[in-house]
Amino acid sequence: MTATLDSTQQSQIAFHLAGRLPDAERPQQPAAAACPALLAGRRELPALRYDFPVVLASGERFVRPLSAIIDEVIHAAGTELQDHGPLTHHLLRLEREIRSLLAAGEHGTLASVWDGAARLLVAGGDAEVEASLDRARRALKADGDLVDCDRSLPGAFAGRAWHVVQEAKSARLAADLRRLIIGLTNILGADRAQSRGGRSPERLRASLGQTYESVFDFDALSRVLSTQAHGGLAPPRRERIEGVLAVLRAQRFVHAPSDDDAHTPRGYGFEFTSCTDALTAYRERLPRARELARAVAVAELEVRGEYRDGVHDALFGASADDDFGRDTLALLPDYFVSVPMARVHGEETDSLMELLSAGVPAKVLVQADDLLEESTVARDGHFAVGMRARQLASMALGLADVFVMQAPASLLYQMREAVRRGMAFDGPALFSVFSGASGGTTLPPFLVAAAALESRAFPAFTFDPSAGPNWASRFDLSANPQTDRDWPSYEIAYEDDGHRLAREQVEFTFVDFVAADVRHASHLAPVKRAAWNDRMVPVHEYLRGTPDAGRIPFVSVVTDGDVLYRAVTDDRLVRAARRCREAWHSLQELGGIHNSHAERLLAREATAMAAAAAAAPTAVPATAPAAMPASAPAGEAAAPAAEERDPDLPYIETMRCTTCNECTQVNTKMFAYNENKQAYIKDPDAGTFAQLVEAAESCQVSIIHPGKPRNPGEPGLAELLKRAAPFA
Amino acid sequence: MRTSTSASRPRPRRATPGDPRAAQAGKPVATLREHVVEIISDSGEGAQRCGQSLGAIAAKMGNGIWTVEIIPAEIRPPARSVAGASGNRIRIGAERVTNGGDETDLVVAFNEQVLLGRVRGRHLKGGATILLESMWRTNKDAAVAASYAEAHDRLVGAGYRVIEVPMERECLKLVDDARKGKNMFTLGMLCSIYSLDLALAREQIAITFGKKAASVVASNVKLLDAGFAWAEANLDFKYRIPAAKPTIPKIVVNGNTALALGVLASGMQICAMYPITPATSASHYLSDVFEPLGGLVHQAEDEIAACAFAIGASYAGSCAVTITSGPGYSLKQEGIGLAVMGEIPLVVVNVQRGGPSTGQPTKVEQGDLLTAMFGSHGDAPKVVMAASSIEDCFYSVITARRIAETFNMVVVLLSDAGLATSQQPFPRPRVSEDWMAPPIDQSPLPPGAKPYDWDPATGIARRFIPGQANGMHTVTGLAHDKASHVAYDGDANEEGLRMRSRKLATLQRTLRPPPIFGKPSGDLLVVGWGGTQGAIEEAVAACNEEGLKVSSMHLRFLQPMAPGMKEAMQRFRKVITIEGTWSDHPGDDGITEDNRRYAPLALLLRSRYLVDVDCWTEVRGAPIRPGTIRRVIHDHMPAPAATRARKGGRS
Amino acid sequence: MNTATECLLRMVDEQHALEDYQGGVPRWCTGCGDNAILTAVQRLCRDENLHPEKTVFVSGIGCSSRFPHYMRTYGFHGIHGRALPLAEGVKMARPDLHVFVNTGDGDCCSIGAAHWIHAVRYNMNMTLMLHDNQVYGLTKKQASPTSPIGTRTNTSPRGSYLEALNPLTVTLGVQNVSFVAQVVDWIPELLFDVVKAAFHHKGFSFIRIIQRCPEWLPHMHEPWLHDPGRVLLLHHAKALQLSSGISMLYRTQLEHDPGDIHRAREVASGTDPIPVGILYRNPDVPCYEDTRHAGRLRTAAELRTGLEQEFDKYTVWPEDRVPAPADA
């Protein structure tokens, strides 16, 4: 590097350090129009086929990209055509048309927008086009709200996912409630039928057909049957059942259709636009929820006929521990809150944190539209942007049993399963989503969101406490590009002034992201190729090295006319980029990438091993122990452990006893059954040797071994011993 | 068109002048009290549908109707066969009609062979009107043409009023396949003949073909109109049967459908069956509607399994029904005995058919009374009820379920092939949830409770159901004591028999004496049971008009028998049962008072009440006609004066 | 059903001892194999802690069919050959009950053969134990369908005339068979393991238990009884795992995959050595009670509505127009 600076370089350095340019040096092109070189190729989105717009429907596949549906329609409609060509061509045109309609602010269901677009296409009067579109329209099965990647996407997307999960959940609960209500009603009904009241002449008359009115003497019948009336529920039980029944019928958490729909109470709402409201509602309903949980448990026991007053009264009594029904509470619908980042401060922040930390079953979507808002508390000269949205998610991570997801809207479709998992998560969940609709740029929100991801300004991750016991299984960073690098690196191709195609490797940094935002144009000074010089280094390189006054950091931007500029970056922006990189590093560590502890440990091991190797060059590497020990099979006890047994003592191979009662009939004091009703010798001295021998002989499976005589004085021993021999 | 008539034809009464229709149609309209109409064809030509539609239309107009299916024994008998008549027989009356009535007044026949079958079966009234498809006269097959001509002439000779109708020709003007069109053309003719509301007829067609395409309905309406127009133009007679405007909703179903509806209404959830004629159509209907309403029809591997399956379900707390006919009923006997011994509630429906053995599967008979009461070995007391009308088929199932579950007994419900296939409107039932079986009792039993802790006064013991705590025991077909322990000692055995028998006595004490139709005393009391009630009472009423002192009594419970029967019978000089089964005819060769076999009910009444009950029976495969019964009554009126002193009729 | 209540239930479920399942004192002959079966079943009930009031043993007629009397559960001692249809009715009406069927070779394979075949077809969730002692006991020694040809009995004094029927191959011959096992009464450990496996199989579990009759055929099984080598133990990771004790005693073993129906049929047709273990198991065969939606809930109001709808189909309403002049 030459020691002397020319004036251009001086002013560039000056700008870098002070963020100011001599007016003379100001470039003609307004930086506002600038676009990070990497995104330049993508500005014309509607022409591209990608994940958006999506169609939000109900059921398993609650979200599907428009392009996927179009492909499906092409396939379905084209089956009986020998040449798909024209149809495919026309439908792709239709798809483009739909995209541009949405870009122009159109919205509605797929069907409606589709028809709108189709009208425009056939306006040309091309009969062939009309034919294919008609055919396609008939083949179009899917429908639902058509949503592009814009400000409305996160709310619609998450809302739909929540709805799908809730539907299934509520259906389950409703079915359970119906079952229990019928079960309890039946208990009362059966009791009524048995009671005297159920056998009154009137009831009996009503219970037979008209043509039998004259056949029976219902008073006589009633008299006869009344002698049979019995039982009746014990008052406490009847009281309990009626009470529980009342609770189940009055509950408002799910719509459980009952016999008298007129009297089914109106259900609660569970969708909110503020954490504070959700929290209030939750608090108000909690007693009802607990009451319902308790009622469900009691009802279940009653219906099974397994409620034991002695045991259960204590459990369900008024004094009962409020927390027992946690699992039952989990059956109730979850709350859904969709709140814009802009509104998350003061009380709302407290409410959010309480929802999450108190384990309230709430699914909270916080939507950030702008990452580059200036921090209100920023010290002068401190470029504090994009912090709060990120901080939110990281804070939630600290709560451990909260499902956390952070993602730019552009990734929502790819991460749909994660979204659904979060909605289904048994506990609170936070979804922090950046919509990209900042308004600070002319780029479409999809690109802004994508850029936020690429530049690590808004990395994507999920933390799913239900996914496993440790961070490795719970934390997932894989949705980010090139996760092992500081910044993702790409090759760009451009024409140099000699109109030759040139290529270079470019890393997409935080600065590139900011460069697209007109509000921060002042932090960048685009420089024509003429003024480029060898002190200029790309921001990512600049950040790698130690700060050095001699070097000038820049990012490549493209302005209209596709001219490549180097935008010199001022120091505040560079520092922001460094902070952004640090934040990314800590995420990497959580995700197990370049984990500092692991690396330190590794290093220590390496040196240790080296040392060891040096010390004992001939040392044999230890080998893993071979031969797994065989796991003991069930009923090991079955193994006749004869060798340990005193051969003189009589014994029975109990495991093989077939409970045939032969031996027990010889002498019940000597032979007895164990808890499995298989015979063993209870007391060898409770009988004679003769009895042992007799039992051994009569045993069908010959498992009785008489051993040696206990009483040498027993008569006829010689003979007995001979008979006992085969059973030794 | 040719009309041949014979001198002896009874002329219909001329219409009163000023009859609006007469004026409008420009021909005399005879007003009738009732008429019996038959539409018969080879099977597959839709005569059935025509008949049912005619019945429905008449019913909607407020006429009393009774329709009976005419079913050949085979599924597809050869075309134009004498035994192959398939169709419908509709009795249309000015007032409520309670039975199929007497011989037919007017027949529409699609070919002469099926007609001959009906003639030989003596189903037609002398001089009856016959509307006969004339296409056969010109049939390519000379033999066919000849047999047609011959039959036609013989019928005319026999005094029938035969009118040849070119149905084929007329229908072909409208449809390609006349075979499918004749029935609605015929319906049109009949609407004209009986001055029925053509608009109602069109509605009926819309209902009948509702499931099919609109074009089908339209073409059938065309045929209807064509038939009507043809009759208006070509027939020189027209009738009118006054109708009382219906005031309450009524339902029109046959006896088997009524049974099935009764099963639904009774709250029973399981019907176990094995296919058998004529019972099965009840299960067909039930299979269709039962499952959506939380029940099911189980088609078992055989009749025995069907019975055992039902017993198992009942034992487990869900009282079940098994529906069958004669042969199947015989097969179920051992199972029924088990249910009796175990005191497991069970409803057995026997839709009787001709017997013994395979007998006459599609024909009417009431020959199973004794096997219903005494079938199964040993003393196996069970309740036996008989449905006496189509409406009664519905309510009897509800009552049977109720009795079975309150007395823990087997209840046998007897119906018959006649009720099974006949339709008669009856007031639409007002549904009562008290009809329905209560929920299964799962409440814990008092510790130490015994499953057969009989109440000596009634013989009833509380029913134990699996799932009830403290109730564990083993039901057994062996003799057992109160605890259901096997017991061979005489005392335990007799106590069981006594208590199972006592339940019948108890039930009997809750019954009312059967009402007497007609005066409570007189010369002759006709006793019947089951499907004959309508015919008997119609005949009795007619005889009363003639001044005969005859009354009738119809039994709903055959076991136990209602109280007060002996007294009722003793108020008459003579008692006779009329039953659709076999009994020896006094006077037949070799039949003496010593060896004469009486009809089942007569046998029972004689043995139980020591009253000298006579009997008359007929087993011709068809319902007994009121006219026949009138004749029987006349024949059996006791001789006047003389042996008045001796109560209980002659000896 | 939610887990909170589940664990509550577990908390308070009273544990049962073997004696709690003991009904009347067995009247079987001393040395009869039925005793071993009774013990195994009582162990099962205790280990699975079945509620006695929710367990039903159904039987037909014969020595084996006395079984329910000796259990302290609900029982149904039915009529000869009809245990299965009775049990099917119970299960259909009450899917919530545990249903077991105890039957003999005469009861099941002769007079009840039709029901046996069809029970396999229905595949209702119950366990059948065929107590097969190859002879009619209660009626005093007549040949049964499973008596080996030449068996001398009171109806075949010169030896029975027909080849014995093989209950295993017959059962395995039914298209949708779902569980077939065989065991002998003199190996109580395996008897228990097999009964347990059968109980846990969802569907119709058929166990043939070869059983000694000390009264009428005292020596029939001795050769097998005294030579463990003549018992072929079937084992498999997906079926029975043999304890070391058993493996040591019975050396003749075969690894048999219970999923292989063809192999199962081969093994089943062998009679010496006697195959013991699980021959076939297919958990995917649908159960009849499920197909028929047994135990579906309904309220009186629903039934009333349904009934009214049926009436509507057949109702003639009075407001129908009165006969008007035919408009033609």
PDB file of C-alpha atoms in Angstrom, chain B residues 424-520:
ATOM      1  CA  GLN B 424    -102.748 -50.449   5.635  1.00  0.00           C
ATOM      2  CA  PRO B 425    -102.641 -46.815   6.757  1.00  0.00           C
ATOM      3  CA  PHE B 426    -102.621 -46.206  10.507  1.00  0.00           C
ATOM      4  CA  PRO B 427    -102.312 -43.040  12.564  1.00  0.00           C
ATOM      5  CA  ARG B 428     -98.767 -41.736  12.607  1.00  0.00           C
ATOM      6  CA  PRO B 429     -97.381 -42.669  16.047  1.00  0.00           C
ATOM      7  CA  ARG B 430     -96.579 -39.849  18.443  1.00  0.00           C
ATOM      8  CA  VAL B 431     -93.037 -40.757  19.454  1.00  0.00           C
ATOM      9  CA  SER B 432     -92.492 -41.210  23.188  1.00  0.00           C
ATOM     10  CA  GLU B 433     -89.030 -41.511  24.671  1.00  0.00           C
ATOM     11  CA  ASP B 434     -90.583 -43.809  27.277  1.00  0.00           C
ATOM     12  CA  TRP B 435     -90.784 -46.446  24.558  1.00  0.00           C
ATOM     13  CA  MET B 436     -87.041 -46.657  24.412  1.00  0.00           C
ATOM     14  CA  ALA B 437     -84.927 -49.023  26.461  1.00  0.00           C
ATOM     15  CA  PRO B 438     -83.346 -47.202  29.410  1.00  0.00           C
ATOM     16  CA  PRO B 439     -79.554 -46.840  29.518  1.00  0.00           C
ATOM     17  CA  ILE B 440     -77.633 -49.883  30.742  1.00  0.00           C
ATOM     18  CA  ASP B 441     -77.575 -49.930  34.537  1.00  0.00           C
ATOM     19  CA  GLN B 442     -73.970 -49.952  35.722  1.00  0.00           C
ATOM     20  CA  SER B 443     -74.584 -48.860  39.292  1.00  0.00           C
ATOM     21  CA  PRO B 444     -72.770 -50.959  41.892  1.00  0.00           C
ATOM     22  CA  LEU B 445     -74.850 -53.685  43.525  1.00  0.00           C
ATOM     23  CA  PRO B 446     -75.093 -54.068  47.273  1.00  0.00           C
ATOM     24  CA  PRO B 447     -72.263 -56.310  48.485  1.00  0.00           C
ATOM     25  CA  GLY B 448     -73.377 -59.911  48.735  1.00  0.00           C
ATOM     26  CA  ALA B 449     -76.332 -59.379  46.397  1.00  0.00           C
ATOM     27  CA  LYS B 450     -77.551 -62.578  44.724  1.00  0.00           C
ATOM     28  CA  PRO B 451     -78.319 -62.644  40.963  1.00  0.00           C
ATOM     29  CA  TYR B 452     -81.503 -64.708  41.439  1.00  0.00           C
ATOM     30  CA  ASP B 453     -82.849 -63.166  44.600  1.00  0.00           C
ATOM     31  CA  TRP B 454     -86.410 -63.867  43.489  1.00  0.00           C
ATOM     32  CA  ASP B 455     -89.254 -61.860  45.002  1.00  0.00           C
ATOM     33  CA  PRO B 456     -91.559 -64.720  46.039  1.00  0.00           C
ATOM     34  CA  ALA B 457     -94.602 -62.563  45.356  1.00  0.00           C
ATOM     35  CA  THR B 458     -93.766 -61.905  41.728  1.00  0.00           C
ATOM     36  CA  GLY B 459     -90.965 -64.316  40.841  1.00  0.00           C
ATOM     37  CA  ILE B 460     -88.966 -61.367  39.552  1.00  0.00           C
ATOM     38  CA  ALA B 461     -85.301 -60.935  40.509  1.00  0.00           C
ATOM     39  CA  ARG B 462     -83.181 -57.879  39.853  1.00  0.00           C
ATOM     40  CA  ARG B 463     -81.188 -58.275  36.659  1.00  0.00           C
ATOM     41  CA  PHE B 464     -77.407 -58.215  37.081  1.00  0.00           C
ATOM     42  CA  ILE B 465     -75.408 -56.751  34.217  1.00  0.00           C
ATOM     43  CA  PRO B 466     -71.662 -57.162  33.589  1.00  0.00           C
ATOM     44  CA  GLY B 467     -69.886 -54.022  34.698  1.00  0.00           C
ATOM     45  CA  GLN B 468     -71.913 -53.736  37.905  1.00  0.00           C
ATOM     46  CA  ALA B 469     -69.584 -53.996  40.877  1.00  0.00           C
ATOM     47  CA  ASN B 470     -70.361 -56.741  43.415  1.00  0.00           C
ATOM     48  CA  GLY B 471     -72.496 -58.567  40.850  1.00  0.00           C
ATOM     49  CA  MET B 472     -69.964 -61.079  39.622  1.00  0.00           C
ATOM     50  CA  HIS B 473     -71.573 -64.461  38.997  1.00  0.00           C
ATOM     51  CA  THR B 474     -71.798 -67.081  36.286  1.00  0.00           C
ATOM     52  CA  VAL B 475     -75.021 -67.433  34.376  1.00  0.00           C
ATOM     53  CA  THR B 476     -75.642 -71.091  33.651  1.00  0.00           C
ATOM     54  CA  GLY B 477     -78.137 -73.256  31.831  1.00  0.00           C
ATOM     55  CA  LEU B 478     -77.723 -75.768  34.606  1.00  0.00           C
ATOM     56  CA  ALA B 479     -80.152 -75.840  37.495  1.00  0.00           C
ATOM     57  CA  HIS B 480     -78.953 -73.237  39.932  1.00  0.00           C
ATOM     58  CA  ASP B 481     -79.721 -71.571  43.247  1.00  0.00           C
ATOM     59  CA  LYS B 482     -80.213 -67.894  44.095  1.00  0.00           C
ATOM     60  CA  ALA B 483     -76.469 -67.316  43.798  1.00  0.00           C
ATOM     61  CA  SER B 484     -76.427 -68.977  40.358  1.00  0.00           C
ATOM     62  CA  HIS B 485     -74.377 -71.794  41.777  1.00  0.00           C
ATOM     63  CA  VAL B 486     -74.994 -75.117  40.084  1.00  0.00           C
ATOM     64  CA  ALA B 487     -77.467 -76.963  42.281  1.00  0.00           C
ATOM     65  CA  TYR B 488     -78.755 -80.439  41.731  1.00  0.00           C
ATOM     66  CA  ASP B 489     -80.856 -80.755  44.857  1.00  0.00           C
ATOM     67  CA  GLY B 490     -84.605 -81.011  44.514  1.00  0.00           C
ATOM     68  CA  ASP B 491     -85.434 -77.924  46.549  1.00  0.00           C
ATOM     69  CA  ALA B 492     -83.231 -75.584  44.588  1.00  0.00           C
ATOM     70  CA  ASN B 493     -84.461 -77.056  41.318  1.00  0.00           C
ATOM     71  CA  GLU B 494     -88.121 -76.656  42.240  1.00  0.00           C
ATOM     72  CA  GLU B 495     -87.594 -73.140  43.542  1.00  0.00           C
ATOM     73  CA  GLY B 496     -86.098 -72.099  40.206  1.00  0.00           C
ATOM     74  CA  LEU B 497     -88.930 -73.663  38.231  1.00  0.00           C
ATOM     75  CA  ARG B 498     -91.507 -72.133  40.559  1.00  0.00           C
ATOM     76  CA  MET B 499     -90.133 -68.636  40.278  1.00  0.00           C
ATOM     77  CA  ARG B 500     -89.685 -68.692  36.493  1.00  0.00           C
ATOM     78  CA  SER B 501     -93.254 -69.901  36.164  1.00  0.00           C
ATOM     79  CA  ARG B 502     -94.577 -67.377  38.688  1.00  0.00           C
ATOM     80  CA  LYS B 503     -93.511 -64.499  36.464  1.00  0.00           C
ATOM     81  CA  LEU B 504     -96.157 -65.549  33.941  1.00  0.00           C
ATOM     82  CA  ALA B 505     -98.816 -65.550  36.660  1.00  0.00           C
ATOM     83  CA  THR B 506     -97.620 -62.117  37.738  1.00  0.00           C
ATOM     84  CA  LEU B 507     -97.817 -60.765  34.208  1.00  0.00           C
ATOM     85  CA  GLN B 508    -101.275 -62.309  33.845  1.00  0.00           C
ATOM     86  CA  ARG B 509    -102.479 -60.365  36.874  1.00  0.00           C
ATOM     87  CA  THR B 510    -101.579 -57.123  35.137  1.00  0.00           C
ATOM     88  CA  LEU B 511    -103.709 -57.843  32.045  1.00  0.00           C
ATOM     89  CA  ARG B 512    -107.273 -56.739  31.347  1.00  0.00           C
ATOM     90  CA  PRO B 513    -109.972 -59.108  30.094  1.00  0.00           C
ATOM     91  CA  PRO B 514    -110.005 -58.956  26.284  1.00  0.00           C
ATOM     92  CA  PRO B 515    -112.745 -56.675  24.912  1.00  0.00           C
ATOM     93  CA  ILE B 516    -115.713 -58.391  23.240  1.00  0.00           C
ATOM     94  CA  PHE B 517    -116.479 -57.208  19.723  1.00  0.00           C
ATOM     95  CA  GLY B 518    -120.265 -57.037  19.528  1.00  0.00           C
ATOM     96  CA  LYS B 519    -122.648 -57.852  22.360  1.00  0.00           C
ATOM     97  CA  PRO B 520    -121.073 -59.280  25.589  1.00  0.00           C
TER      98      PRO B 520
END
